[in-house]
Amino acid sequence: MALTGRTALIAALGALIAGLLPGWTGIAVVGLPLLAAIGYDLLRAAPVRTLHLSRPATQSIRLGETADVELTVTNPSGRDLRAELRDAWPPSSWQPGGAYAASRHRLTVPAGERRRVTTVLHPTRRGDRQAARVTVRSHGPLGLAARQGSHHVPGTVRVLPPFSSRKHLPSKLARLRELDGRTSVLLRGEGTEFDSLRDYVPGDDVRSIDWRATARQSAVAVRTWRPERDRHLLLVLDTGRTSAGRVGDIPRLDAAMDATLLLTALAAHAGDRVDLLAFDRRTRASVRGRTGKDVLPAVVQALAPLEPALIESDMNALATAARAGAPRRSLIVLFTSLDTAPVEMGLLPVLPQLTQRHTVLVAAVADPRIEEMRTARGTAPAVYEAAAAAQHEAERHRTKARLAQLGVTVVEAPPADLPPAVADAYLALKAAGRL
């Protein structure tokens, strides 16, 4: 049972009146009727425990969008329900300060009927948001007393990665169509899939001349090539401690996810097969065997609940898992950090296991703050920052050089530029016939 603010106000006024009357007379005149009214109100309040509450089990939105979560309240009792309801969700389900108003509702449900209330969520983080509990306070007709209870009503809102790099997809698809020879621009790749013959124009590579076809006609004929299709890509996300670092307001893992989604969409349009592996010391997420239009939704769903693990990644185990996920020649795209210590102690010793059979591309998030520090001058702290940044850049260049010696393609760019940079590297490898 819960007393309302109205009851407290009436009780305060009653106490004032009772103080003006002698002895027990004031208590009898004011207290007993008030208690009787509270008892009547409590009896007439609709029961809370017998309410039936339900909601959709799951729904999905992208980070930055809002989710309208409907809750159905059914009143099977013979009394009207006049209630205040709180639909509780984790704090990250709303923008700061927005939880109080968004989670509370007033409703009236006549006996034997049902009503719906809608809670609008605006999650601030990617992942799964689980409903906590629904608390209902059922008031009597006089508003003096209320019954209160809680129900556990399961519900999940999955917050998917925002896929901000989707805006780059049209330009990358246009480039892909050029490589495929489906536009007026025909580019010769080093691939093995012959496309067609056309007349020679100045600037064509003489190695593309088809001498037999030329001998059969009066004009010089050149071959055009179509990049190979049905190639295999394995996208590997290092989810160890380095992926938890933030560049600006974006975790490195989230930037890698955005690049993964753009590359998945592009490769699916290109007719290539894409698999996903998220790993640190064990597999955190995996997508295998999906093709065509099914692969991108599967990758999005797999990435949504993924979080960095605050442990050092086992690169030897990661390489073993990657080899198992790529039984034939593939392009392995590894999203990891280029920090000197993890690369030299963990990545470099295992890369030969991958480069011996596969084409390997290492993608890393660059911090624009390093460039700002490198150009800083004017004060003693700024000079020290510039020296630290210069040392960092020198170590980074040495690391990239060692990776290049092993035949690894390295892409490093700030979070917003990483997805298109990785897509461009994929297209360049495809045009060169290295897939």
Short mmCIF file of C-alpha atoms in Angstrom, two decimals:
data_model
loop_
_atom_site.label_atom_id
_atom_site.label_comp_id
_atom_site.label_asym_id
_atom_site.label_seq_id
_atom_site.Cartn_x
_atom_site.Cartn_y
_atom_site.Cartn_z
CA MET A 1 0.00 0.00 0.00
CA ALA A 2 1.16 3.53 -0.76
CA LEU A 3 -0.28 6.83 0.44
CA THR A 4 -0.48 9.70 -2.00
CA GLY A 5 0.47 13.35 -1.66
CA ARG A 6 -3.22 14.20 -1.46
CA THR A 7 -3.51 12.01 1.64
CA ALA A 8 -0.58 13.77 3.27
CA LEU A 9 -2.15 17.17 2.60
CA ILE A 10 -5.52 16.09 4.05
CA ALA A 11 -3.79 14.56 7.06
CA ALA A 12 -1.91 17.81 7.70
CA LEU A 13 -5.13 19.83 7.55
CA GLY A 14 -6.85 17.27 9.79
CA ALA A 15 -4.09 17.54 12.33
CA LEU A 16 -4.50 21.29 12.36
CA ILE A 17 -8.25 21.00 12.93
CA ALA A 18 -7.80 18.28 15.55
CA GLY A 19 -5.42 20.54 17.45
CA LEU A 20 -8.20 23.11 17.76
CA LEU A 21 -10.66 20.61 19.29
CA PRO A 22 -10.39 19.34 22.87
CA GLY A 23 -9.03 15.89 23.77
CA TRP A 24 -9.96 12.88 21.72
CA THR A 25 -12.74 14.72 20.01
CA GLY A 26 -10.47 16.08 17.30
CA ILE A 27 -9.00 12.69 16.57
CA ALA A 28 -12.46 11.12 16.37
CA VAL A 29 -13.84 13.90 14.18
CA VAL A 30 -10.94 13.97 11.72
CA GLY A 31 -8.87 10.78 12.03
CA LEU A 32 -11.53 8.11 11.84
CA PRO A 33 -13.24 9.43 8.68
CA LEU A 34 -9.83 9.83 7.03
CA LEU A 35 -8.85 6.26 7.87
CA ALA A 36 -12.21 5.03 6.59
CA ALA A 37 -11.72 6.97 3.33
CA ILE A 38 -8.20 5.55 2.91
CA GLY A 39 -9.49 2.01 3.52
CA TYR A 40 -12.31 2.48 0.99
CA ASP A 41 -9.91 3.91 -1.58
CA LEU A 42 -7.52 1.01 -1.11
CA LEU A 43 -10.30 -1.54 -1.53
CA ARG A 44 -11.54 0.10 -4.72
CA ALA A 45 -8.08 0.34 -6.31
CA ALA A 46 -7.57 -2.22 -9.07
CA PRO A 47 -5.17 -5.03 -8.07
CA VAL A 48 -1.66 -4.84 -9.52
CA ARG A 49 -0.54 -8.46 -9.31
CA THR A 50 -3.29 -9.73 -11.62
CA LEU A 51 -2.44 -7.30 -14.43
CA HIS A 52 -1.21 -8.86 -17.68
CA LEU A 53 1.66 -6.97 -19.32
CA SER A 54 3.32 -7.84 -22.62
CA ARG A 55 5.61 -6.31 -25.22
CA PRO A 56 7.46 -7.40 -28.42
CA ALA A 57 10.35 -9.67 -27.50
CA THR A 58 12.97 -7.93 -29.64
CA GLN A 59 13.38 -5.03 -32.02
CA SER A 60 16.36 -3.40 -33.68
CA ILE A 61 17.42 0.17 -34.44
CA ARG A 62 20.63 1.84 -35.54
CA LEU A 63 22.64 3.91 -33.10
CA GLY A 64 21.33 7.49 -33.22
CA GLU A 65 17.73 6.46 -33.96
CA THR A 66 14.83 6.22 -31.51
CA ALA A 67 12.88 3.08 -30.64
CA ASP A 68 9.14 3.17 -29.82
CA VAL A 69 8.63 0.29 -27.40
CA GLU A 70 4.95 -0.56 -26.91
CA LEU A 71 3.73 -2.10 -23.65
CA THR A 72 0.23 -3.63 -23.53
CA VAL A 73 -1.53 -3.46 -20.14
CA THR A 74 -4.55 -5.74 -19.69
CA ASN A 75 -6.83 -5.29 -16.68
CA PRO A 76 -8.71 -8.58 -15.99
CA SER A 77 -10.24 -7.37 -12.70
CA GLY A 78 -13.71 -5.96 -12.21
CA ARG A 79 -12.36 -2.55 -11.13
CA ASP A 80 -11.10 0.29 -13.28
CA LEU A 81 -7.35 0.80 -13.23
CA ARG A 82 -6.16 4.34 -12.60
CA ALA A 83 -2.41 4.05 -12.55
CA GLU A 84 1.02 5.57 -12.79
CA LEU A 85 3.42 3.27 -14.64
CA ARG A 86 7.21 3.28 -14.87
CA ASP A 87 8.81 1.26 -17.66
CA ALA A 88 12.45 0.96 -16.51
CA TRP A 89 15.39 0.42 -18.90
CA PRO A 90 19.17 0.80 -18.42
CA PRO A 91 20.39 4.43 -18.15
CA SER A 92 22.13 4.26 -21.56
CA SER A 93 18.71 3.77 -23.18
CA TRP A 94 18.15 7.54 -23.11
CA GLN A 95 20.03 10.75 -23.62
CA PRO A 96 21.34 12.21 -20.31
CA GLY A 97 18.45 13.58 -18.24
CA GLY A 98 15.75 12.13 -20.48
CA ALA A 99 14.93 8.95 -18.56
CA TYR A 100 12.54 10.39 -15.96
CA ALA A 101 9.94 11.82 -18.31
CA ALA A 102 10.28 9.16 -21.01
CA SER A 103 9.80 6.15 -18.72
CA ARG A 104 6.73 7.35 -16.76
CA HIS A 105 3.15 7.15 -17.96
CA ARG A 106 -0.36 7.79 -16.63
CA LEU A 107 -3.14 5.57 -17.90
CA THR A 108 -6.68 4.44 -17.19
CA VAL A 109 -7.76 0.92 -18.13
CA PRO A 110 -11.47 0.08 -17.68
CA ALA A 111 -12.32 -3.30 -16.18
CA GLY A 112 -11.74 -6.15 -18.63
CA GLU A 113 -10.03 -3.94 -21.24
CA ARG A 114 -6.48 -3.26 -22.37
CA ARG A 115 -4.44 -0.19 -23.25
CA ARG A 116 -1.05 0.45 -24.81
CA VAL A 117 1.64 2.84 -23.64
CA THR A 118 4.71 3.72 -25.69
CA THR A 119 8.14 4.31 -24.19
CA VAL A 120 10.50 6.16 -26.53
CA LEU A 121 14.11 5.03 -26.15
CA HIS A 122 17.08 6.97 -27.53
CA PRO A 123 20.10 4.72 -26.82
CA THR A 124 23.52 6.31 -26.52
CA ARG A 125 25.52 3.09 -26.96
CA ARG A 126 25.60 0.18 -29.33
CA GLY A 127 24.55 -3.27 -28.10
CA ASP A 128 21.57 -4.96 -26.45
CA ARG A 129 19.33 -3.05 -24.04
CA GLN A 130 17.30 -5.31 -21.74
CA ALA A 131 14.09 -4.13 -20.09
CA ALA A 132 14.46 -3.95 -16.31
CA ARG A 133 10.97 -4.04 -14.77
CA VAL A 134 7.60 -2.35 -14.95
CA THR A 135 6.32 -0.74 -11.75
CA VAL A 136 2.60 0.06 -11.48
CA ARG A 137 0.92 2.20 -8.83
CA SER A 138 -2.87 1.67 -8.89
CA HIS A 139 -4.89 4.52 -7.33
CA GLY A 140 -8.33 4.35 -5.76
CA PRO A 141 -11.18 6.59 -6.95
CA LEU A 142 -10.52 9.16 -4.21
CA GLY A 143 -6.79 9.34 -4.89
CA LEU A 144 -5.94 8.86 -1.21
CA ALA A 145 -4.23 5.45 -1.34
CA ALA A 146 -2.69 3.16 -3.95
CA ARG A 147 -1.55 -0.39 -4.49
CA GLN A 148 1.97 -0.80 -5.92
CA GLY A 149 3.80 -3.71 -7.46
CA SER A 150 6.34 -4.65 -10.13
CA HIS A 151 6.31 -7.01 -13.09
CA HIS A 152 9.19 -8.41 -15.08
CA VAL A 153 8.26 -7.99 -18.76
CA PRO A 154 11.12 -9.28 -20.96
CA GLY A 155 12.13 -7.15 -23.90
CA THR A 156 15.30 -6.41 -25.87
CA VAL A 157 16.21 -3.49 -28.08
CA ARG A 158 19.29 -4.27 -30.15
CA VAL A 159 21.20 -1.13 -31.08
CA LEU A 160 23.04 -1.78 -34.35
CA PRO A 161 26.20 -0.01 -35.56
CA PRO A 162 25.26 3.27 -37.27
CA PHE A 163 27.04 2.43 -40.59
CA SER A 164 28.01 6.07 -41.12
CA SER A 165 30.25 5.13 -44.04
CA ARG A 166 27.25 4.05 -46.12
CA LYS A 167 27.49 7.46 -47.84
CA HIS A 168 30.71 6.29 -49.55
CA LEU A 169 29.11 3.19 -51.05
CA PRO A 170 27.73 4.77 -54.29
CA SER A 171 31.14 6.14 -55.33
CA LYS A 172 32.87 2.83 -54.55
CA LEU A 173 30.23 0.91 -56.53
CA ALA A 174 30.81 3.27 -59.48
CA ARG A 175 34.52 2.46 -59.30
CA LEU A 176 33.67 -1.23 -59.12
CA ARG A 177 31.52 -0.96 -62.26
CA GLU A 178 34.47 0.63 -64.04
CA LEU A 179 36.65 -2.30 -63.04
CA ASP A 180 33.97 -4.72 -64.23
CA GLY A 181 33.86 -2.99 -67.61
CA ARG A 182 30.16 -2.15 -67.36
CA THR A 183 30.76 1.55 -68.12
CA SER A 184 32.45 3.36 -70.97
CA VAL A 185 35.73 3.36 -69.03
CA LEU A 186 37.50 0.04 -69.49
CA LEU A 187 40.51 -0.55 -67.29
CA ARG A 188 42.87 -3.42 -67.77
CA GLY A 189 43.59 -5.40 -64.66
CA GLU A 190 46.02 -8.23 -64.11
CA GLY A 191 43.21 -10.66 -63.40
CA THR A 192 42.58 -13.93 -65.21
CA GLU A 193 38.97 -13.47 -66.34
CA PHE A 194 39.00 -12.37 -69.99
CA ASP A 195 36.20 -9.94 -70.85
CA SER A 196 36.29 -8.82 -74.49
CA LEU A 197 38.32 -7.34 -77.36
CA ARG A 198 38.32 -3.72 -78.48
CA ASP A 199 40.36 -1.45 -80.73
CA TYR A 200 43.68 -0.16 -79.48
CA VAL A 201 43.80 3.47 -78.35
CA PRO A 202 46.95 5.45 -77.47
CA GLY A 203 47.90 4.87 -73.87
CA ASP A 204 46.87 1.20 -73.73
CA ASP A 205 49.40 -1.23 -72.30
CA VAL A 206 51.10 -2.96 -75.23
CA ARG A 207 51.03 -6.18 -73.23
CA SER A 208 47.27 -6.24 -73.66
CA ILE A 209 47.47 -6.45 -77.48
CA ASP A 210 45.99 -9.66 -78.87
CA TRP A 211 48.26 -10.36 -81.84
CA ARG A 212 46.20 -13.24 -83.20
CA ALA A 213 43.05 -11.13 -83.27
CA THR A 214 45.01 -8.25 -84.78
CA ALA A 215 46.24 -10.53 -87.59
CA ARG A 216 42.64 -11.41 -88.46
CA GLN A 217 41.54 -7.79 -88.86
CA SER A 218 42.86 -4.46 -90.10
CA ALA A 219 42.96 -2.75 -86.63
CA VAL A 220 45.07 -3.49 -83.60
CA ALA A 221 42.95 -5.35 -81.01
CA VAL A 222 43.53 -5.34 -77.26
CA ARG A 223 42.09 -7.54 -74.57
CA THR A 224 40.03 -6.15 -71.70
CA TRP A 225 39.91 -8.01 -68.41
CA ARG A 226 37.31 -8.41 -65.77
CA PRO A 227 38.40 -8.60 -62.13
CA GLU A 228 37.91 -12.08 -60.71
CA ARG A 229 34.61 -12.83 -58.98
CA ASP A 230 33.77 -15.28 -56.24
CA ARG A 231 36.92 -14.41 -54.33
CA HIS A 232 36.98 -14.97 -50.58
CA LEU A 233 37.44 -12.21 -47.96
CA LEU A 234 37.98 -12.90 -44.28
CA LEU A 235 37.52 -9.79 -42.14
CA VAL A 236 39.26 -10.19 -38.77
CA LEU A 237 38.62 -7.76 -35.92
CA ASP A 238 41.12 -7.71 -33.08
CA THR A 239 38.90 -7.15 -30.01
CA GLY A 240 41.73 -7.04 -27.46
CA ARG A 241 42.60 -4.15 -25.18
CA THR A 242 43.97 -1.89 -27.93
CA SER A 243 40.54 -1.84 -29.60
CA ALA A 244 39.08 -0.15 -26.50
CA GLY A 245 41.18 2.99 -27.01
CA ARG A 246 39.24 6.05 -28.10
CA VAL A 247 40.22 8.37 -30.93
CA GLY A 248 38.23 11.52 -30.22
CA ASP A 249 34.81 10.24 -29.17
CA ILE A 250 35.00 7.01 -31.20
CA PRO A 251 36.37 3.70 -29.87
CA ARG A 252 38.83 2.09 -32.25
CA LEU A 253 36.61 -0.99 -32.43
CA ASP A 254 33.63 1.06 -33.61
CA ALA A 255 35.72 2.69 -36.35
CA ALA A 256 36.86 -0.77 -37.47
CA MET A 257 33.22 -1.92 -37.49
CA ASP A 258 32.24 0.94 -39.79
CA ALA A 259 35.00 -0.01 -42.22
CA THR A 260 33.96 -3.65 -41.97
CA LEU A 261 30.39 -2.83 -42.96
CA LEU A 262 31.42 -0.73 -45.97
CA LEU A 263 33.84 -3.40 -47.18
CA THR A 264 31.22 -6.14 -46.68
CA ALA A 265 28.62 -4.24 -48.72
CA LEU A 266 31.13 -3.48 -51.48
CA ALA A 267 32.49 -7.04 -51.71
CA ALA A 268 28.97 -8.50 -51.75
CA HIS A 269 28.11 -6.29 -54.73
CA ALA A 270 31.33 -7.43 -56.39
CA GLY A 271 30.25 -11.06 -56.16
CA ASP A 272 32.88 -11.99 -53.57
CA ARG A 273 32.23 -14.07 -50.47
CA VAL A 274 32.73 -12.41 -47.09
CA ASP A 275 33.28 -14.07 -43.70
CA LEU A 276 33.79 -12.34 -40.36
CA LEU A 277 35.86 -13.24 -37.33
CA ALA A 278 36.14 -11.19 -34.12
CA PHE A 279 38.87 -12.55 -31.86
CA ASP A 280 41.15 -11.72 -28.91
CA ARG A 281 41.91 -14.91 -26.99
CA ARG A 282 38.77 -16.62 -28.18
CA THR A 283 36.18 -16.08 -30.86
CA ARG A 284 33.77 -13.28 -29.91
CA ALA A 285 31.74 -13.24 -33.13
CA SER A 286 31.72 -15.19 -36.37
CA VAL A 287 29.81 -15.08 -39.65
CA ARG A 288 30.46 -17.82 -42.20
CA GLY A 289 28.79 -19.14 -45.30
CA ARG A 290 26.50 -16.17 -45.99
CA THR A 291 26.27 -14.92 -49.54
CA GLY A 292 24.63 -12.16 -51.55
CA LYS A 293 22.09 -10.03 -49.74
CA ASP A 294 22.25 -12.15 -46.58
CA VAL A 295 25.83 -11.35 -45.63
CA LEU A 296 25.51 -7.65 -44.67
CA PRO A 297 22.53 -8.13 -42.27
CA ALA A 298 24.33 -11.10 -40.69
CA VAL A 299 27.50 -9.05 -40.15
CA VAL A 300 25.51 -6.13 -38.69
CA GLN A 301 23.76 -8.43 -36.21
CA ALA A 302 27.04 -10.08 -35.22
CA LEU A 303 28.79 -6.76 -34.60
CA ALA A 304 25.97 -5.11 -32.60
CA PRO A 305 26.71 -6.66 -29.15
CA LEU A 306 30.48 -6.82 -29.64
CA GLU A 307 32.58 -5.05 -26.99
CA PRO A 308 36.36 -4.81 -26.49
CA ALA A 309 37.93 -7.25 -24.06
CA LEU A 310 40.43 -5.61 -21.70
CA ILE A 311 43.01 -8.34 -22.24
CA GLU A 312 46.02 -8.76 -24.50
CA SER A 313 45.13 -10.49 -27.75
CA ASP A 314 46.70 -13.87 -28.47
CA MET A 315 48.00 -13.27 -31.98
CA ASN A 316 49.17 -16.84 -32.43
CA ALA A 317 45.66 -18.12 -31.67
CA LEU A 318 44.21 -15.39 -33.90
CA ALA A 319 46.39 -16.51 -36.82
CA THR A 320 45.34 -20.12 -36.26
CA ALA A 321 41.67 -19.12 -36.26
CA ALA A 322 42.18 -17.05 -39.42
CA ARG A 323 43.84 -19.97 -41.24
CA ALA A 324 40.96 -22.21 -40.23
CA GLY A 325 38.48 -19.64 -41.54
CA ALA A 326 40.30 -19.30 -44.87
CA PRO A 327 40.96 -22.82 -46.18
CA ARG A 328 41.79 -21.54 -49.68
CA ARG A 329 43.57 -18.44 -50.96
CA SER A 330 41.80 -15.37 -49.55
CA LEU A 331 42.15 -11.71 -48.79
CA ILE A 332 42.52 -11.44 -45.01
CA VAL A 333 41.76 -7.95 -43.71
CA LEU A 334 43.00 -7.56 -40.14
CA PHE A 335 41.69 -4.59 -38.16
CA THR A 336 44.16 -4.04 -35.34
CA SER A 337 46.49 -1.48 -33.80
CA LEU A 338 49.88 -0.47 -35.19
CA ASP A 339 51.31 0.26 -31.74
CA THR A 340 54.93 -0.85 -31.82
CA ALA A 341 54.98 -3.28 -28.88
CA PRO A 342 51.86 -5.33 -29.78
CA VAL A 343 52.92 -5.50 -33.44
CA GLU A 344 56.54 -6.52 -32.84
CA MET A 345 55.81 -8.98 -30.03
CA GLY A 346 52.50 -10.36 -31.26
CA LEU A 347 51.71 -9.71 -34.92
CA LEU A 348 55.02 -9.84 -36.79
CA PRO A 349 55.99 -13.38 -35.67
CA VAL A 350 52.69 -14.86 -36.91
CA LEU A 351 52.25 -12.92 -40.17
CA PRO A 352 54.35 -15.34 -42.26
CA GLN A 353 51.78 -18.03 -41.44
CA LEU A 354 49.19 -15.90 -43.25
CA THR A 355 51.17 -14.22 -46.05
CA GLN A 356 52.56 -17.56 -47.24
CA ARG A 357 49.16 -18.47 -48.69
CA HIS A 358 46.93 -15.39 -48.47
CA THR A 359 46.92 -11.72 -49.36
CA VAL A 360 46.95 -9.75 -46.10
CA LEU A 361 45.76 -6.20 -45.51
CA VAL A 362 46.26 -4.60 -42.09
CA ALA A 363 43.94 -1.68 -41.29
CA ALA A 364 44.47 0.59 -38.30
CA VAL A 365 42.91 3.76 -36.89
CA ALA A 366 45.18 6.82 -36.88
CA ASP A 367 44.86 9.52 -34.23
CA PRO A 368 44.64 13.05 -35.72
CA ARG A 369 45.80 14.37 -32.37
CA ILE A 370 49.30 13.06 -33.14
CA GLU A 371 49.54 15.33 -36.18
CA GLU A 372 48.37 18.29 -34.09
CA MET A 373 51.05 17.55 -31.52
CA ARG A 374 53.72 17.17 -34.21
CA THR A 375 53.15 20.68 -35.56
CA ALA A 376 52.75 22.37 -32.15
CA ARG A 377 55.25 25.09 -31.24
CA GLY A 378 55.49 28.22 -29.11
CA THR A 379 55.70 26.85 -25.56
CA ALA A 380 57.92 24.35 -23.78
CA PRO A 381 55.06 21.80 -23.29
CA ALA A 382 54.19 22.13 -26.99
CA VAL A 383 57.79 21.42 -28.00
CA TYR A 384 57.86 18.31 -25.81
CA GLU A 385 54.57 17.20 -27.38
CA ALA A 386 56.04 17.73 -30.86
CA ALA A 387 59.10 15.64 -29.96
CA ALA A 388 56.91 12.82 -28.60
CA ALA A 389 54.75 12.91 -31.72
CA ALA A 390 57.82 12.81 -33.97
CA GLN A 391 59.16 9.79 -32.12
CA HIS A 392 55.75 8.12 -32.39
CA GLU A 393 55.65 8.75 -36.15
CA ALA A 394 59.17 7.36 -36.61
CA GLU A 395 58.21 4.16 -34.78
CA ARG A 396 55.06 3.92 -36.87
CA HIS A 397 57.00 4.23 -40.14
CA ARG A 398 59.41 1.49 -39.04
CA THR A 399 56.48 -0.77 -38.18
CA LYS A 400 54.83 -0.16 -41.56
CA ALA A 401 58.12 -0.85 -43.34
CA ARG A 402 58.52 -4.19 -41.57
CA LEU A 403 54.96 -5.15 -42.48
CA ALA A 404 55.56 -4.16 -46.10
CA GLN A 405 58.67 -6.38 -46.20
CA LEU A 406 56.37 -9.31 -45.43
CA GLY A 407 54.10 -8.40 -48.35
CA VAL A 408 51.37 -6.86 -46.21
CA THR A 409 49.31 -3.93 -47.46
CA VAL A 410 48.92 -1.36 -44.67
CA VAL A 411 46.07 1.16 -44.43
CA GLU A 412 46.07 3.71 -41.60
CA ALA A 413 43.61 6.60 -41.46
CA PRO A 414 41.52 8.61 -38.98
CA PRO A 415 38.16 7.07 -37.99
CA ALA A 416 36.07 8.94 -40.60
CA ASP A 417 38.58 8.20 -43.40
CA LEU A 418 39.34 4.56 -42.57
CA PRO A 419 36.27 2.96 -44.27
CA PRO A 420 36.81 4.57 -47.72
CA ALA A 421 40.57 4.00 -47.46
CA VAL A 422 40.06 0.26 -46.82
CA ALA A 423 37.52 0.09 -49.66
CA ASP A 424 40.00 1.77 -52.02
CA ALA A 425 42.71 -0.69 -51.02
CA TYR A 426 40.35 -3.59 -51.74
CA LEU A 427 39.50 -2.20 -55.17
CA ALA A 428 43.19 -1.62 -55.95
CA LEU A 429 44.02 -5.22 -55.05
CA LYS A 430 41.10 -6.40 -57.14
CA ALA A 431 42.18 -4.32 -60.14
CA ALA A 432 45.73 -5.66 -59.82
CA GLY A 433 44.49 -9.25 -59.77
CA ARG A 434 45.92 -9.95 -56.33
CA LEU A 435 42.74 -11.51 -54.92
#
